Coordinates of C-alpha atoms and ligand atoms in Angstrom, one line a residue:
X79 CA 85.1 218.4 90.8
X80 CA 84.0 217.2 87.4
X81 CA 81.5 214.5 88.2
X82 CA 79.3 213.9 85.2
X83 CA 75.7 214.7 85.8
X84 CA 73.5 211.9 84.5
X85 CA 69.9 211.7 83.5
X86 CA 67.2 210.6 86.0
X87 CA 66.7 206.9 86.3
X88 CA 63.8 205.8 84.1
X89 CA 63.8 209.1 82.1
X90 CA 65.3 208.6 78.7
X91 CA 66.8 210.8 76.0
X92 CA 65.3 210.2 72.6
X93 CA 68.3 210.4 70.3
X94 CA 68.4 211.6 66.7
X95 CA 68.5 207.9 65.6
X96 CA 65.2 207.3 67.5
X97 CA 63.2 210.4 66.6
X98 CA 62.4 209.5 63.0
X99 CA 60.5 206.4 64.2
X100 CA 58.7 208.5 66.8
X101 CA 57.8 211.2 64.2
X102 CA 56.4 208.5 61.9
X103 CA 54.2 207.2 64.8
X104 CA 53.1 210.6 65.8
X105 CA 52.4 211.6 62.2
X106 CA 50.1 208.5 61.7
X107 CA 48.3 209.3 65.0
X108 CA 47.7 212.9 64.0
X109 CA 46.4 212.0 60.6
X110 CA 44.2 209.2 61.8
X111 CA 42.6 211.4 64.6
X112 CA 42.0 214.2 62.1
X113 CA 40.2 211.6 59.9
X114 CA 37.7 211.0 62.7
X115 CA 37.2 214.7 63.5
X116 CA 39.2 214.9 66.7
X117 CA 40.9 218.1 67.8
X118 CA 44.1 218.5 69.8
X119 CA 44.0 219.9 73.3
X120 CA 47.2 220.7 75.3
X121 CA 47.1 220.8 79.0
X122 CA 49.8 221.7 81.6
X123 CA 52.1 219.0 82.7
X124 CA 51.7 220.0 86.4
X125 CA 48.3 219.9 88.1
X126 CA 47.1 220.1 91.7
X127 CA 47.7 216.8 93.5
X128 CA 44.1 216.8 94.6
X129 CA 42.9 216.4 91.0
X130 CA 44.7 213.1 90.6
X131 CA 43.6 211.8 94.1
X132 CA 40.0 212.6 93.3
X133 CA 39.9 211.2 89.8
X134 CA 42.3 208.3 89.7
X135 CA 41.4 207.2 93.2
X136 CA 43.3 207.2 96.5
X137 CA 43.7 203.4 96.6
X138 CA 45.4 202.9 93.3
X139 CA 49.0 202.1 92.4
X140 CA 49.4 205.5 90.8
X141 CA 48.2 207.6 93.7
X142 CA 49.6 205.4 96.5
X143 CA 53.1 205.0 95.2
X144 CA 53.8 206.4 91.7
X145 CA 53.1 210.1 91.7
X146 CA 55.8 212.8 91.5
X147 CA 54.4 215.2 94.0
X148 CA 56.0 218.3 95.5
X149 CA 55.1 221.5 97.3
X150 CA 55.9 224.6 95.2
X151 CA 57.2 227.9 96.7
X152 CA 53.7 228.9 97.7
X153 CA 53.2 225.6 99.5
X154 CA 50.7 224.3 96.9
X155 CA 50.7 220.5 96.6
X156 CA 51.4 219.8 92.9
X157 CA 52.0 216.7 90.9
X158 CA 53.6 215.9 87.5
X159 CA 50.8 214.4 85.6
X160 CA 50.8 210.5 85.7
X161 CA 48.2 210.3 83.0
X162 CA 46.2 212.7 80.9
X163 CA 42.5 212.0 81.5
X164 CA 42.3 213.9 84.8
X165 CA 43.8 217.1 83.4
X166 CA 41.7 216.8 80.2
X167 CA 38.5 216.5 82.3
X168 CA 39.6 219.5 84.4
X169 CA 40.3 221.6 81.3
X170 CA 36.9 220.6 79.7
X171 CA 35.0 221.6 82.8
X172 CA 37.0 224.8 83.4
X173 CA 36.7 226.0 79.8
X174 CA 33.0 224.9 79.5
X175 CA 33.7 222.7 76.5
X176 CA 30.7 220.5 76.8
X177 CA 27.7 222.6 76.0
X178 CA 25.3 220.5 74.0
X179 CA 27.6 219.2 71.4
X180 CA 30.0 216.3 71.9
X181 CA 33.7 217.0 72.2
X182 CA 36.3 214.9 70.4
X183 CA 39.7 215.5 71.9
X184 CA 43.3 214.2 71.8
X185 CA 46.6 215.1 73.4
X186 CA 50.1 213.7 73.3
X187 CA 53.0 214.2 75.7
X188 CA 55.0 213.0 78.6
X189 CA 53.6 211.4 81.7
X190 CA 55.4 210.7 85.0
X191 CA 55.2 207.7 87.3
X192 CA 57.7 206.6 89.9
X193 CA 57.8 202.9 89.0
X194 CA 60.6 200.4 88.9
X195 CA 62.2 201.1 85.5
X196 CA 62.4 198.1 83.2
X197 CA 61.7 197.3 79.6
X198 CA 58.5 199.1 78.6
X199 CA 58.1 200.8 82.0
X200 CA 59.7 204.1 82.5
X201 CA 59.4 207.1 84.9
X202 CA 58.9 209.5 82.1
X203 CA 56.9 208.0 79.3
X204 CA 54.6 209.3 76.6
X205 CA 51.0 208.7 75.8
X206 CA 48.6 209.6 73.1
X207 CA 45.3 210.2 74.9
X208 CA 41.9 210.3 73.0
X209 CA 38.7 211.3 74.8
X210 CA 35.1 211.8 73.7
X211 CA 32.7 213.8 76.0
X212 CA 29.0 214.0 75.9
X213 CA 27.7 210.7 74.5
X214 CA 26.6 207.6 76.3
X215 CA 25.8 205.1 73.5
X216 CA 28.2 202.3 72.8
X217 CA 28.7 203.3 69.1
X218 CA 31.1 205.8 70.7
X219 CA 33.1 203.1 72.5
X220 CA 33.2 201.1 69.3
X221 CA 34.4 204.1 67.2
X222 CA 37.2 204.8 69.7
X223 CA 38.3 201.2 69.5
X224 CA 38.2 201.4 65.7
X225 CA 40.4 204.5 65.8
X226 CA 43.0 202.5 67.7
X227 CA 42.6 199.6 65.3
X228 CA 43.2 202.0 62.4
X229 CA 46.3 203.4 64.0
X230 CA 47.8 199.8 64.2
X231 CA 46.8 199.2 60.5
X232 CA 48.3 202.4 59.3
X233 CA 51.5 201.7 61.2
X234 CA 51.7 198.1 59.8
X235 CA 51.3 196.5 63.2
X236 CA 49.7 193.0 63.3
X237 CA 50.6 191.3 66.5
X238 CA 48.0 192.8 68.8
X239 CA 44.8 191.5 70.2
X240 CA 41.9 193.4 71.7
X241 CA 40.4 192.5 75.1
X242 CA 37.1 194.0 76.3
X243 CA 35.0 193.8 79.4
X244 CA 32.2 195.6 81.0
X245 CA 32.4 196.9 84.6
X246 CA 28.8 197.8 84.7
X247 CA 27.4 200.8 86.5
X248 CA 28.2 202.0 90.0
X249 CA 25.4 199.9 91.6
X250 CA 26.7 196.8 89.8
X251 CA 30.2 197.4 91.0
X252 CA 29.0 198.0 94.6
X253 CA 27.2 194.6 94.6
X254 CA 30.2 192.9 93.0
X255 CA 32.5 194.5 95.5
X256 CA 30.7 192.6 98.3
X257 CA 30.9 189.3 96.5
X258 CA 34.6 189.8 96.0
X259 CA 35.2 190.8 99.6
X260 CA 33.6 187.5 100.8
X261 CA 35.5 185.5 98.3
X262 CA 38.9 187.0 99.2
X263 CA 38.2 186.8 102.9
X264 CA 37.9 183.0 102.6
X265 CA 41.5 182.9 101.3
X266 CA 42.8 185.7 103.5
X267 CA 46.1 184.0 104.2
X268 CA 46.9 184.0 100.5
X269 CA 46.6 187.7 100.0
X270 CA 49.7 189.8 99.7
X271 CA 50.2 193.0 101.7
X272 CA 48.7 195.3 99.0
X273 CA 45.7 193.1 98.6
X274 CA 45.0 193.0 102.4
X275 CA 44.9 196.7 102.4
X276 CA 42.7 196.9 99.4
X277 CA 40.3 194.3 100.6
X278 CA 38.3 196.9 102.5
X279 CA 39.1 200.0 100.5
X280 CA 39.0 198.8 96.9
X281 CA 38.7 195.0 96.4
X282 CA 38.4 195.3 92.6
X283 CA 42.0 196.5 92.5
X284 CA 43.0 193.1 93.8
X285 CA 42.0 191.6 90.4
X286 CA 44.5 194.0 88.8
X287 CA 47.4 192.7 90.9
X288 CA 50.6 191.8 89.0
X289 CA 51.8 189.5 91.8
X290 CA 52.1 186.0 90.2
X291 CA 51.6 184.3 93.5
X292 CA 48.1 185.6 93.5
X293 CA 47.3 184.6 89.9
X294 CA 45.4 181.5 90.7
X295 CA 43.3 183.0 93.4
X296 CA 42.4 185.8 91.0
X297 CA 41.7 183.4 88.2
X298 CA 39.1 181.6 90.4
X299 CA 37.4 184.8 91.7
X300 CA 33.8 185.3 90.9
X301 CA 33.3 187.4 87.8
X302 CA 31.4 190.7 87.4
X303 CA 29.4 189.6 84.4
X304 CA 26.7 187.9 86.5
X305 CA 26.1 191.1 88.4
X306 CA 25.5 193.3 85.3
X307 CA 22.2 195.0 85.0
X308 CA 20.0 194.6 81.9
X309 CA 21.0 198.1 80.7
X310 CA 24.7 197.4 81.2
X311 CA 24.4 194.1 79.4
X312 CA 22.6 195.7 76.5
X313 CA 25.3 198.4 76.2
X314 CA 28.0 195.7 76.2
X315 CA 26.1 193.5 73.7
X316 CA 25.7 196.5 71.4
X317 CA 29.4 197.3 71.6
X318 CA 30.2 193.7 70.5
X319 CA 27.7 194.0 67.6
X320 CA 29.3 197.2 66.4
X321 CA 32.8 195.7 66.6
X322 CA 31.5 192.6 64.7
X323 CA 30.0 194.8 62.0
X324 CA 33.4 196.6 61.6
X325 CA 35.2 193.3 61.5
X326 CA 37.3 194.1 64.6
X327 CA 38.1 190.9 66.5
X328 CA 38.1 190.8 70.3
X329 CA 38.3 188.6 73.3
X330 CA 36.0 189.1 76.3
X331 CA 38.2 189.0 79.3
X332 CA 36.0 189.0 82.4
X333 CA 39.0 189.8 84.7
X334 CA 40.0 193.0 82.9
X335 CA 39.4 195.8 85.4
X336 CA 42.0 198.5 84.7
X337 CA 44.1 200.2 87.3
X338 CA 42.2 203.4 87.7
X339 CA 39.0 204.0 89.7
X340 CA 37.1 206.1 87.3
X341 CA 36.1 203.4 84.8
X342 CA 32.6 201.9 84.5
X343 CA 30.9 199.9 81.7
X344 CA 33.3 199.4 78.8
X345 CA 37.0 198.8 79.4
X346 CA 39.4 197.5 76.9
X347 CA 43.1 196.9 76.3
X348 CA 45.2 196.0 73.3
X349 CA 47.9 193.5 74.2
X350 CA 50.8 191.9 72.4
X351 CA 53.0 189.0 73.3
X352 CA 56.0 190.6 71.5
X353 CA 57.1 192.9 74.4
X354 CA 57.6 190.5 77.3
X355 CA 55.9 191.4 80.6
X356 CA 54.8 194.9 79.5
X357 CA 52.5 193.8 76.8
X358 CA 49.7 196.4 77.0
X359 CA 50.1 199.1 74.4
X360 CA 46.7 200.7 74.7
X361 CA 44.1 200.9 77.4
X362 CA 40.9 202.7 77.9
X363 CA 37.3 202.7 78.8
X364 CA 34.2 204.6 79.7
X365 CA 34.1 207.0 82.7
X366 CA 30.6 208.4 82.8
X367 CA 30.9 209.5 86.4
X368 CA 34.2 211.4 86.4
X369 CA 33.2 214.8 85.0
X370 CA 30.7 215.2 87.8
X371 CA 33.0 213.7 90.4
X372 CA 35.5 216.5 89.8
X373 CA 33.0 219.3 89.8
X374 CA 31.4 219.4 86.3
X375 CA 27.9 218.8 85.1
X376 CA 27.2 215.1 84.7
X377 CA 28.7 214.2 81.3
X378 CA 29.3 210.7 79.9
X379 CA 32.8 210.1 78.5
X380 CA 35.0 207.5 77.0
X381 CA 38.7 207.5 76.2
X382 CA 41.9 205.5 75.7
X383 CA 45.6 206.0 76.0
X384 CA 48.4 204.5 73.9
X385 CA 51.9 204.0 75.5
X386 CA 54.1 205.4 72.8
X387 CA 57.4 203.8 74.0
X388 CA 55.8 200.4 73.9
X389 CA 54.3 201.0 70.5
X390 CA 57.6 202.2 69.1
X391 CA 59.3 199.2 70.5
X392 CA 56.7 196.9 68.9
X393 CA 57.3 198.6 65.6
X394 CA 61.0 197.8 65.9
X395 CA 60.2 194.2 67.0
X396 CA 57.9 193.8 64.0
X397 CA 60.6 195.3 61.7
X398 CA 58.0 197.6 60.2
X399 CA 59.6 199.7 57.4
X400 CA 58.9 203.4 57.4
X401 CA 60.1 206.3 55.3
X402 CA 63.3 207.6 56.9
X403 CA 64.2 211.2 56.4
X404 CA 67.3 211.7 54.2
X405 CA 69.2 214.9 53.8
X406 CA 68.9 216.0 50.2
X407 CA 72.1 217.9 49.8
X408 CA 75.3 219.1 51.4
X409 CA 76.7 222.4 50.3
X410 CA 80.5 222.3 49.9
X411 CA 82.1 225.8 49.9
X412 CA 85.6 226.0 48.3
X413 CA 87.7 229.1 48.9
X414 CA 87.3 232.3 50.9
X415 CA 84.9 233.9 48.5
X416 CA 82.5 230.9 48.5
X417 CA 82.8 230.6 52.3
X418 CA 81.8 234.2 52.8
X419 CA 79.0 233.9 50.3
X420 CA 78.0 230.4 51.4
X421 CA 75.2 231.0 53.9
X422 CA 73.6 233.4 51.3
X423 CA 73.8 230.7 48.6
X424 CA 72.2 228.2 50.9
X425 CA 69.3 230.6 51.6
X426 CA 68.9 231.1 47.8
X427 CA 68.7 227.3 47.2
X428 CA 66.2 226.9 50.0
X429 CA 64.0 229.6 48.3
X430 CA 64.4 228.0 44.9
X431 CA 63.6 224.5 46.2
X432 CA 61.0 224.8 48.9
X433 CA 61.3 222.0 51.4
X434 CA 64.8 220.9 50.4
X435 CA 66.8 219.4 53.3
X436 CA 70.1 221.1 52.9
X437 CA 73.1 221.2 55.2
X438 CA 75.5 224.1 54.5
X439 CA 79.1 223.4 55.4
X440 CA 80.0 225.5 58.4
X441 CA 83.4 226.3 59.8
X442 CA 85.4 226.1 56.6
X443 CA 87.7 223.1 56.0
X444 CA 89.6 221.7 53.0
X445 CA 87.7 220.5 49.9
X446 CA 88.5 216.9 50.9
X447 CA 87.4 217.4 54.5
X448 CA 84.1 218.9 53.4
X449 CA 83.4 216.1 51.0
X450 CA 84.0 213.6 53.8
X451 CA 81.4 215.5 55.8
X452 CA 79.0 215.5 52.9
X453 CA 79.4 211.7 52.6
X454 CA 79.0 211.2 56.3
X455 CA 75.8 213.3 56.3
X456 CA 74.1 210.7 54.2
X457 CA 73.1 213.4 51.7
X458 CA 71.9 212.5 48.2
X459 CA 73.9 215.3 46.5
X460 CA 77.0 217.4 47.2
X461 CA 76.5 220.9 45.8
X462 CA 79.9 222.5 45.3
X463 CA 80.3 226.3 45.2
X464 CA 83.7 227.8 44.5
X465 CA 85.1 231.1 43.0
X466 CA 84.0 230.1 39.5
X467 CA 80.5 229.1 40.5
X468 CA 80.1 232.4 42.4
X469 CA 81.2 234.4 39.3
X470 CA 78.8 232.5 37.0
X471 CA 76.0 232.0 39.4
X472 CA 76.1 228.3 39.0
X473 CA 76.6 225.2 41.3
X474 CA 78.4 222.0 40.6
X475 CA 76.2 219.0 41.4
X476 CA 77.7 215.7 42.4
X477 CA 75.4 212.7 43.0
X478 CA 76.9 211.1 46.1
X479 CA 75.2 207.8 45.3
X480 CA 77.3 207.9 42.1
X481 CA 74.4 207.4 39.7
X482 CA 74.8 210.6 37.7
X483 CA 77.9 212.4 36.3
X484 CA 79.0 215.5 37.9
X485 CA 77.6 218.6 36.2
X486 CA 77.6 222.4 36.4
X487 CA 74.3 224.1 36.3
X488 CA 72.8 227.6 36.6
X489 CA 71.5 228.3 40.1
X490 CA 68.1 229.2 38.7
X491 CA 67.8 225.8 37.1
X492 CA 68.7 223.9 40.2
X493 CA 65.2 222.7 41.1
X494 CA 64.8 220.8 37.9
X495 CA 68.3 219.3 38.1
X496 CA 67.9 217.5 41.4
X497 CA 65.8 214.4 41.9
X498 CA 64.5 214.7 45.5
Ligands
ATP182 P1 50.5 198.8 83.4 O1 49.4 197.8 83.7 O2 51.4 198.3 82.3 O3 51.2 199.4 84.5 P2 48.6 200.9 83.4 O4 47.3 200.2 83.6 O5 49.2 201.5 84.6 O6 49.6 199.9 82.7 P3 47.5 203.1 82.0 O7 47.5 204.0 83.1 O8 46.2 202.5 81.5 O9 48.5 201.9 82.2 O10 48.2 203.8 80.7 C1 48.0 203.4 79.4 C2 49.2 202.9 78.7 O11 50.3 203.7 78.9 C3 49.6 201.5 79.1 O12 48.8 200.5 78.5 C4 51.0 201.5 78.6 O13 51.1 201.2 77.2 C5 51.5 202.9 78.9 N1 52.2 203.0 80.2 C6 51.7 203.0 81.4 N2 52.7 203.2 82.4 C7 53.8 203.2 81.7 C8 55.2 203.3 82.0 N3 55.6 203.4 83.3 N4 56.1 203.3 81.1 C9 55.8 203.2 79.8 N5 54.5 203.1 79.3 C10 53.5 203.1 80.3
MG183 MG1 50.8 200.9 85.9

């Protein structure tokens, strides 16, 4: 049998033609986060299933139907992380990271959700997550939003808009919950199966439904704003003032509730109309109750996550130019003497020109064949080493873009002879 084994549906290879754009995006993110004093944290990809049930909420799309869960050989119930906040909070508590001072953290990596694969929706996808622990005031929420805004600016992305909302405190949501239940009960026959189930357990989730048949019902639902307490209202008003003062434009979307249970007060999303149905590239909000909920000392927190696949796709759509890596030189080795000395010569060149991107010809081949490979590699220069060059400790430099004449130079002078 020689059946080809294929990748898992919804889990993609990132090919060499894709990775430069990803590295560009990741590089901008790292640099931007450093500029705001955030540090990287790396958590395991697998956590106890209980962690996600307790933090994301039992009655959410993720926990109800999207988790990759399994029992390991000890019979422990484990799950491939569907998002990063839960694991980050667990790590913060376990390592006692919030003692007095605020913690500014970020992480990047794969997340797993068993969804229906389509454009912008995969079963393994990647997120940048940014979290701040220990501060309650809305300047934090505003700064986080400004970090995301700066990432768009640094990447050259323009076609995104910011939506914000406040979900209020736990009390507010409890009151609002009752209002929503009465409203939806009046139109019980219009609810879909998921919504009927959520009506008792988690009616706010109904607002997050993607079912188009329910769009109008949701559009006419009472909004939470009227139920906000004075404190919640102040927090939200201050956030808007901070955003105004930074010149960050936003829309207040009173129906923005987010698909996870742990949010309260500020929630926000960055959306684009350039990506079809999966238009949210970044989502986040405040989750002041979560740390305590999973066993830590009560600690306010805010965070957001960027969907990197969607962001990379948006960069492509917007035809944003970025610096592509180009191989600097290809080392052509002519004759047995050069072939046996070749790897040594390549090492020498790498020492003489730190950072040079040099492909050494491997596996021999005729002069002509090697030149063809040099051309195909996209290298700027071919560096030719044969018997003569070995004897005189020189290399022959050929500019493959054809701008300069071929010349023979001393190996020791190679750095000043190439324009990289
Ligand atoms: P959606 O409403 O699109 O399902 P979500 O509310 O489930 O998103 P979050 O859990 O807030 O998403 O994740 C943050 C971001 O991660 C999303 O805004 C999106 O950019 C990205 N994301 C979420 N799920 C996927 C997925 N299955 N494939 C690719 N990107 C995703
Ligand atoms: Mg989702």
